[in-house]
mmCIF file of C-alpha atoms and ligand atoms in Angstrom:
data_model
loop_
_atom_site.group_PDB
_atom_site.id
_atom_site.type_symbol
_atom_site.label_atom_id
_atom_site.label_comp_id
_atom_site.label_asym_id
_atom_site.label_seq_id
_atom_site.Cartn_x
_atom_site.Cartn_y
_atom_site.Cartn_z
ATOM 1 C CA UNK A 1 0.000 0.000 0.000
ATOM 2 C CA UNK A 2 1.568 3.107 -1.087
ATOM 3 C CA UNK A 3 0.634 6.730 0.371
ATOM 4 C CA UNK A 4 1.795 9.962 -0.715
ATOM 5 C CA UNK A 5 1.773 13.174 1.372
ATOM 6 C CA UNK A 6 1.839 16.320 -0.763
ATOM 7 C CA UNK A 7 1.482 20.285 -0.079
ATOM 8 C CA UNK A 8 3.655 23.290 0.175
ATOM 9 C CA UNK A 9 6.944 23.615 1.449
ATOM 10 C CA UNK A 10 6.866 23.916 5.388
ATOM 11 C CA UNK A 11 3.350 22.220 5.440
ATOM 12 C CA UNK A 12 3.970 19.927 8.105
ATOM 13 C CA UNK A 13 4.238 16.634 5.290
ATOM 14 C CA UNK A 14 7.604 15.091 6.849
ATOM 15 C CA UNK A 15 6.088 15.660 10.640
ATOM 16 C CA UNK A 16 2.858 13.883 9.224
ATOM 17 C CA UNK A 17 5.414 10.874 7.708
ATOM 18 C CA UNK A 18 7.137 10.162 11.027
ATOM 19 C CA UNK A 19 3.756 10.410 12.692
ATOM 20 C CA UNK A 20 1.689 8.029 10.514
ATOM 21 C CA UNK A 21 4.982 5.560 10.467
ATOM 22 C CA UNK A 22 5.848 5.618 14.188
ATOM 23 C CA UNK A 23 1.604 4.416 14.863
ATOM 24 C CA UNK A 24 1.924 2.193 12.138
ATOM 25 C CA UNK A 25 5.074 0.308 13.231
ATOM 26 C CA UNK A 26 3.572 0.408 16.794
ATOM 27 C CA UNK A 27 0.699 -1.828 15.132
ATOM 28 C CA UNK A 28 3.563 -4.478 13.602
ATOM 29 C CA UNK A 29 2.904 -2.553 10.138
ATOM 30 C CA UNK A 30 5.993 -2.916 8.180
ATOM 31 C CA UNK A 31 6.876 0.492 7.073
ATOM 32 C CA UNK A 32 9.264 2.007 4.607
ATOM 33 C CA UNK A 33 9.510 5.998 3.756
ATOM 34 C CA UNK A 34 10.861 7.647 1.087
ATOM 35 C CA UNK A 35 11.697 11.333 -0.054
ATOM 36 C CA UNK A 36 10.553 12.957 -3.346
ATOM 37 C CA UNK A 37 13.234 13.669 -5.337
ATOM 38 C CA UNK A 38 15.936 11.219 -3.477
ATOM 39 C CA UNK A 39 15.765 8.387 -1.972
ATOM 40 C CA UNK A 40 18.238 6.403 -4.329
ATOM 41 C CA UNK A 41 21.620 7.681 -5.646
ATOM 42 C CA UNK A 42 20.390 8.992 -8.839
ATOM 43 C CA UNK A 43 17.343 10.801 -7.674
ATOM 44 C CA UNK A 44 19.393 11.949 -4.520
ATOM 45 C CA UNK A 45 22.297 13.358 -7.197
ATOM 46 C CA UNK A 46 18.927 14.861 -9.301
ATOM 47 C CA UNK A 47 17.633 16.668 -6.132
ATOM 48 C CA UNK A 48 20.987 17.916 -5.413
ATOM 49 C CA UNK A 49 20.404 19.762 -9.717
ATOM 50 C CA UNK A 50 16.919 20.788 -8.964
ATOM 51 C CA UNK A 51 16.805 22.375 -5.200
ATOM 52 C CA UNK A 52 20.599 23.185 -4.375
ATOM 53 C CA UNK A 53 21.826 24.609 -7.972
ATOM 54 C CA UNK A 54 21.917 28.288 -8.968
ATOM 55 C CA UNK A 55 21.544 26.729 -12.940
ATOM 56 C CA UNK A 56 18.899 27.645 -15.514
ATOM 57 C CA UNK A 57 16.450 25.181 -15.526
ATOM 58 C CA UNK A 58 14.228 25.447 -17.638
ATOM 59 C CA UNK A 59 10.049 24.659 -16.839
ATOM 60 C CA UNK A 60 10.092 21.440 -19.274
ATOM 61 C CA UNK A 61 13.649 20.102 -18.459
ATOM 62 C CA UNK A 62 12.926 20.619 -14.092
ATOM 63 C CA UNK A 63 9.309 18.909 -14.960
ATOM 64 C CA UNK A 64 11.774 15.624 -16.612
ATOM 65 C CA UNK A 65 14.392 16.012 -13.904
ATOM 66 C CA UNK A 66 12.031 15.435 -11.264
ATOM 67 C CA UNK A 67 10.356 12.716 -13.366
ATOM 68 C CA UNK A 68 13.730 11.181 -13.748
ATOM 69 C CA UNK A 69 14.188 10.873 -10.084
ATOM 70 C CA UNK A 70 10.554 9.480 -9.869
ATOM 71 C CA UNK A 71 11.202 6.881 -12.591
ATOM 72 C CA UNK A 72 14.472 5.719 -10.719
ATOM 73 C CA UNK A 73 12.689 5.899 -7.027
ATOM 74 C CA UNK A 74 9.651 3.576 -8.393
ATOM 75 C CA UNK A 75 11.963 1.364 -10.347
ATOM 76 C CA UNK A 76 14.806 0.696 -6.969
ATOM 77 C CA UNK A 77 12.613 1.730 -4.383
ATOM 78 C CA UNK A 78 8.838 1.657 -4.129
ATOM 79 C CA UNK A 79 8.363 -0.925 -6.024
ATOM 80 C CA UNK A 80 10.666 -3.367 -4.235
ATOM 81 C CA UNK A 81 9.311 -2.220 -0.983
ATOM 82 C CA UNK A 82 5.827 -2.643 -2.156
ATOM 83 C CA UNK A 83 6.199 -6.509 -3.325
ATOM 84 C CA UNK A 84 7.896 -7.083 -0.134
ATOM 85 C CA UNK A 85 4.496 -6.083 2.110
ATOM 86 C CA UNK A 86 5.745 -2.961 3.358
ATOM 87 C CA UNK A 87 3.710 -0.319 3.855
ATOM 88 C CA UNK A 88 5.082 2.508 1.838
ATOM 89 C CA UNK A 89 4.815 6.400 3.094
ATOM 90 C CA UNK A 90 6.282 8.864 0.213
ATOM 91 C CA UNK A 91 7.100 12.540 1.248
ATOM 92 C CA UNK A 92 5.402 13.981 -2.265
ATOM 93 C CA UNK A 93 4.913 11.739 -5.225
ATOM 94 C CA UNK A 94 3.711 12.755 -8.430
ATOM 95 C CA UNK A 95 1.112 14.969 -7.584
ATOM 96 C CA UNK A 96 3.739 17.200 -6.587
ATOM 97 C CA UNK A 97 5.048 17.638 -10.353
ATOM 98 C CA UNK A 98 0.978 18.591 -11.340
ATOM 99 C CA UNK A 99 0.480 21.071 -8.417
ATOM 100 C CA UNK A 100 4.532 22.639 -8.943
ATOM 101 C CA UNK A 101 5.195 22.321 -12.877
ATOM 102 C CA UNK A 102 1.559 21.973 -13.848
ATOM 103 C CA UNK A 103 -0.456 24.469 -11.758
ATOM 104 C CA UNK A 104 2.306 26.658 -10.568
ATOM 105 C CA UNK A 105 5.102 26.869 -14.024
ATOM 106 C CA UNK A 106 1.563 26.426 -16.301
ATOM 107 C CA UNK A 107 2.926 23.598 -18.212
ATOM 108 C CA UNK A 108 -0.075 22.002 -20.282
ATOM 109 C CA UNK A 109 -1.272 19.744 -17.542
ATOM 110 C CA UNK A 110 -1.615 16.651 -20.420
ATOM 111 C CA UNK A 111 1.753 16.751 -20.783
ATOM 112 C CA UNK A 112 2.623 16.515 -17.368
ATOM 113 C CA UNK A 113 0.200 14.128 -15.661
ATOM 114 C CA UNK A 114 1.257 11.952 -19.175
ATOM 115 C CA UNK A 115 5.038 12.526 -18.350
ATOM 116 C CA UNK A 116 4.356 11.499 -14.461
ATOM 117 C CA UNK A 117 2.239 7.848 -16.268
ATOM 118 C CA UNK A 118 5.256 6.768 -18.055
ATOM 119 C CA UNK A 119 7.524 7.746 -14.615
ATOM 120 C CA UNK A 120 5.664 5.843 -11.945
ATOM 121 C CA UNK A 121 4.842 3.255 -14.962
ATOM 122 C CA UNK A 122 1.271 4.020 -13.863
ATOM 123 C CA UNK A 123 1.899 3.505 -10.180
ATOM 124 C CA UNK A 124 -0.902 5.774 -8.087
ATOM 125 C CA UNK A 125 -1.269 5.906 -4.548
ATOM 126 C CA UNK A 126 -4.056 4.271 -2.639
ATOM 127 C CA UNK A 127 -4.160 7.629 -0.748
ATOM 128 C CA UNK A 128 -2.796 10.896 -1.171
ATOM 129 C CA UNK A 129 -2.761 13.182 1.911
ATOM 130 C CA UNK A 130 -2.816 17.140 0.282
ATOM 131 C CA UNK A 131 -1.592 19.567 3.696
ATOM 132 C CA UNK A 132 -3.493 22.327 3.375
ATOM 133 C CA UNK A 133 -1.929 25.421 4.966
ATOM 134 C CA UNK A 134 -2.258 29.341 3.714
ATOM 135 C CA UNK A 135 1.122 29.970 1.317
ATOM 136 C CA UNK A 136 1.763 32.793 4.390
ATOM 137 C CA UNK A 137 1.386 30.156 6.814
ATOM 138 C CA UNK A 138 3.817 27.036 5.024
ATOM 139 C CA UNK A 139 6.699 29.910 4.482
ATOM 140 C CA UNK A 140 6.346 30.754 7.912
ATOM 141 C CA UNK A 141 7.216 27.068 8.949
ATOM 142 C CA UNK A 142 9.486 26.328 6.403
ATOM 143 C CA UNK A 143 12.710 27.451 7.052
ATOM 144 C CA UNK A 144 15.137 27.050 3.985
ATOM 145 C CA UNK A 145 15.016 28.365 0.875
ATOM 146 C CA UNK A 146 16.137 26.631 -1.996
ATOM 147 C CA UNK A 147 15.649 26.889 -5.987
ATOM 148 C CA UNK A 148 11.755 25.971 -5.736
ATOM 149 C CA UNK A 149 11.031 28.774 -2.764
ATOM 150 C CA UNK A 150 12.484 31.602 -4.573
ATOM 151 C CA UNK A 151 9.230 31.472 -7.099
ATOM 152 C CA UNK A 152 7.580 33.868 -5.638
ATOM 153 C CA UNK A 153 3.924 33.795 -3.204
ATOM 154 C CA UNK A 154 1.939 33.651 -6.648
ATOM 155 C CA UNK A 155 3.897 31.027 -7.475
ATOM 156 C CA UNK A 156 2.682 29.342 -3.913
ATOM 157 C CA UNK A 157 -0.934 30.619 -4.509
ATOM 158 C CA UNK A 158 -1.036 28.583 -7.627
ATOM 159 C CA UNK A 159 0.563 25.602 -6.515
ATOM 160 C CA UNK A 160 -2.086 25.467 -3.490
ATOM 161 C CA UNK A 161 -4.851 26.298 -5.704
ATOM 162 C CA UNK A 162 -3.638 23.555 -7.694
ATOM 163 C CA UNK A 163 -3.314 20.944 -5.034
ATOM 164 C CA UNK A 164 -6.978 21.663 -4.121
ATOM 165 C CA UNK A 165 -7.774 20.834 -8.202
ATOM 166 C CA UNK A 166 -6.301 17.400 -7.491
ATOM 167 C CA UNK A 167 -8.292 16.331 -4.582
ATOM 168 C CA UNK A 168 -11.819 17.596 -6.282
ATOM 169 C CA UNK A 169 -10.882 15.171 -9.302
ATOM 170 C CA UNK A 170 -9.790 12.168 -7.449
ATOM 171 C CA UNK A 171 -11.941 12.330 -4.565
ATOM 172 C CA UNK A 172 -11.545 8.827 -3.604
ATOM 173 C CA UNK A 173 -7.870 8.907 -3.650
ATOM 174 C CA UNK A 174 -6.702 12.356 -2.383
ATOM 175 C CA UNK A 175 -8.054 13.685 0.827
ATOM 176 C CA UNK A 176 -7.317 17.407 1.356
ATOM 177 C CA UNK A 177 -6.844 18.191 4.774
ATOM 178 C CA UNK A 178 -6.584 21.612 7.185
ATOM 179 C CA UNK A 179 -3.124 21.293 8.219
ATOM 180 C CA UNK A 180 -3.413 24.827 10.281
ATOM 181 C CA UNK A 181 -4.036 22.470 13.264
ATOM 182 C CA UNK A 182 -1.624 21.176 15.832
ATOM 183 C CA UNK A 183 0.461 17.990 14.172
ATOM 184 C CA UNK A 184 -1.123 15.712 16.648
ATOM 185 C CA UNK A 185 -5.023 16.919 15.341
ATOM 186 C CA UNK A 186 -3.899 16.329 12.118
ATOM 187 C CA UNK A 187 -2.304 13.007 12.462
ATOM 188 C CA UNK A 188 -5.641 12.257 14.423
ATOM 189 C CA UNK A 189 -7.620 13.265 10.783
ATOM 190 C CA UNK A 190 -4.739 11.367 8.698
ATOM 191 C CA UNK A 191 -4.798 8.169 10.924
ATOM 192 C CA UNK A 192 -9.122 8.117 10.295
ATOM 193 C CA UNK A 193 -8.395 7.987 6.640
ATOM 194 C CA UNK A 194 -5.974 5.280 7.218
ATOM 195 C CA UNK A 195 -7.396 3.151 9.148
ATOM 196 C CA UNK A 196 -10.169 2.818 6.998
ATOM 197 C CA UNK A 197 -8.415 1.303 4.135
ATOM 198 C CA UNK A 198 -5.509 -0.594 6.494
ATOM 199 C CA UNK A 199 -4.937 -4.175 5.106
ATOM 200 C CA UNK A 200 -5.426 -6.678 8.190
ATOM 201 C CA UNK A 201 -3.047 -8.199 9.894
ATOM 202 C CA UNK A 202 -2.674 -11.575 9.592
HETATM 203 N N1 LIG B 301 0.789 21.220 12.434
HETATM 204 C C1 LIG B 301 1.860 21.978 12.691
HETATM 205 N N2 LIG B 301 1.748 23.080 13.445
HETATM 206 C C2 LIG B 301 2.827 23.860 13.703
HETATM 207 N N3 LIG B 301 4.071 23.611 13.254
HETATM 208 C C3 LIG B 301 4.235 22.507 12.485
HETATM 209 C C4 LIG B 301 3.147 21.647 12.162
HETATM 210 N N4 LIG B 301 3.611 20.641 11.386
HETATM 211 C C5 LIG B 301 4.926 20.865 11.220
HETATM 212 N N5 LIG B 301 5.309 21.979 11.888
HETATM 213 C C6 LIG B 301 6.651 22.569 11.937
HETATM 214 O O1 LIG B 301 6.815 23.285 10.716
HETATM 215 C C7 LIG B 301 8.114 23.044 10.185
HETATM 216 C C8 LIG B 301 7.972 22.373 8.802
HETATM 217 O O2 LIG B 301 7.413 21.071 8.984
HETATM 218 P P1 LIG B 301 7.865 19.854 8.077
HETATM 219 O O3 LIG B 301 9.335 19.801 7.948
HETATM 220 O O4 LIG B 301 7.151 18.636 8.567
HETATM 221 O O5 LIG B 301 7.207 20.333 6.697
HETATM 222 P P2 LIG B 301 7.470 19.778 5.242
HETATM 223 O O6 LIG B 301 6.149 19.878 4.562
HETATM 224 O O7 LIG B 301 8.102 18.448 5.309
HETATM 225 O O8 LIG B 301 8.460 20.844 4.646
HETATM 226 P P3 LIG B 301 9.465 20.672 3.379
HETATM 227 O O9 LIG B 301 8.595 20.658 2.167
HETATM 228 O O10 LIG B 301 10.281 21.910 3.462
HETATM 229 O O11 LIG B 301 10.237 19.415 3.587
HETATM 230 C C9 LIG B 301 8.857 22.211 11.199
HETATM 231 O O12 LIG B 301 9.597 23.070 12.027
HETATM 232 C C10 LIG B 301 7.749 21.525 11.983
HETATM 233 O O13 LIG B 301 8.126 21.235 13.302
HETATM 234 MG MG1 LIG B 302 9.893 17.730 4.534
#
């Protein structure tokens, strides 16, 4: 079972990871987590290009990069992880490259959600958790800045708007929710979700 968490910079996703992992494991659920763009060498050397380079890059070529780094993850990774039981938690997944390079560069959204299908090789979560926090709110909490923060808040305003496209198409897969709370009341909201769909153990 394979769940993404997804949402602007500083919105509390990585906090929500550990959380959901640490009750999971607690249960005997085996859990693995993984980082969007890293996790194996290639996507961790691709990250490295997209966040922590002062490069051009242009809108098409970060939209590949970052599907690159997905293909590789899904390929080494996730998928291994996945056929071995494990629970799988990903800190963004592709949803991220529709909300960022989609919504917020304005690349034709075809092109991208086709360009994320041949990267995951059509792998979708079975639930998507989208952090909803005001752009004011996520820079507050988010304390770097890298490549991807320097955009701009309409930048942020976009991606966020475009986040909140996702969930209203896939209703069933991504669940939007208010992240403004404390991380315990929203673990509380993300476990709910969870436990609703947990495979039994045997
Ligand atoms: N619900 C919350 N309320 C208040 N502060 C929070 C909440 N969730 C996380 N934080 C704090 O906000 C900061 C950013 O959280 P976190 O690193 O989990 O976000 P993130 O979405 O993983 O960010 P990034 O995209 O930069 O990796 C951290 O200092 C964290 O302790
Ligand atoms: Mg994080």
């Amino acid at each position: 079972m394979l769940i993404s968490f997804e949402g602007l910079d500083g919105c509390g996703k990585s906090t929500q990871v550990q959380l959901l992992a640490e009750r999971l494991q607690s249960l005997g659920y085996p859990v693995r987590i993984f980082r969007e763009p890293g996790a194996t060498p290639l996507s961790e050397y691709i990250r490295q290009l997209l966040l922590h380079t002062e490069m051009e890059i242009s809108p098409i070529a970060e939209m590949l990069l970052f599907n690159a780094a997905r293909a590789q993850l899904v390929h080494s990774a996730i998928r291994p992880a996945l056929e071995a039981g494990a629970i799988v938690l990903c800190d963004r997944f592709d949803d991220s490259t529709t909300a960022y390079q989609g919504y917020g560069r304005g690349l034709p959204l075809a092109v991208v959600l086709q360009c994320n299908q041949i990267a995951t090789d059509g792998l979708k979560p079975a639930l998507t958790f989208v952090l909803d926090v005001p752009v004011e709110l996520a820079l507050q909490r988010s304390q770097k800045s890298d490549r991807m923060e320097q955009a701009g808040l309409l930048f942020f305003e976009r991606v966020r708007w475009g986040y909140r496209e996702i969930a209203l198409r896939e209703p069933d897969r991504v669940i939007c929710v208010d992240a403004t709370y404390t991380p315990d009341e929203v673990h509380t909201t993300i476990w709910h979700h969870v436990c609703r769909r947990l495979p039994s153990l045997l």
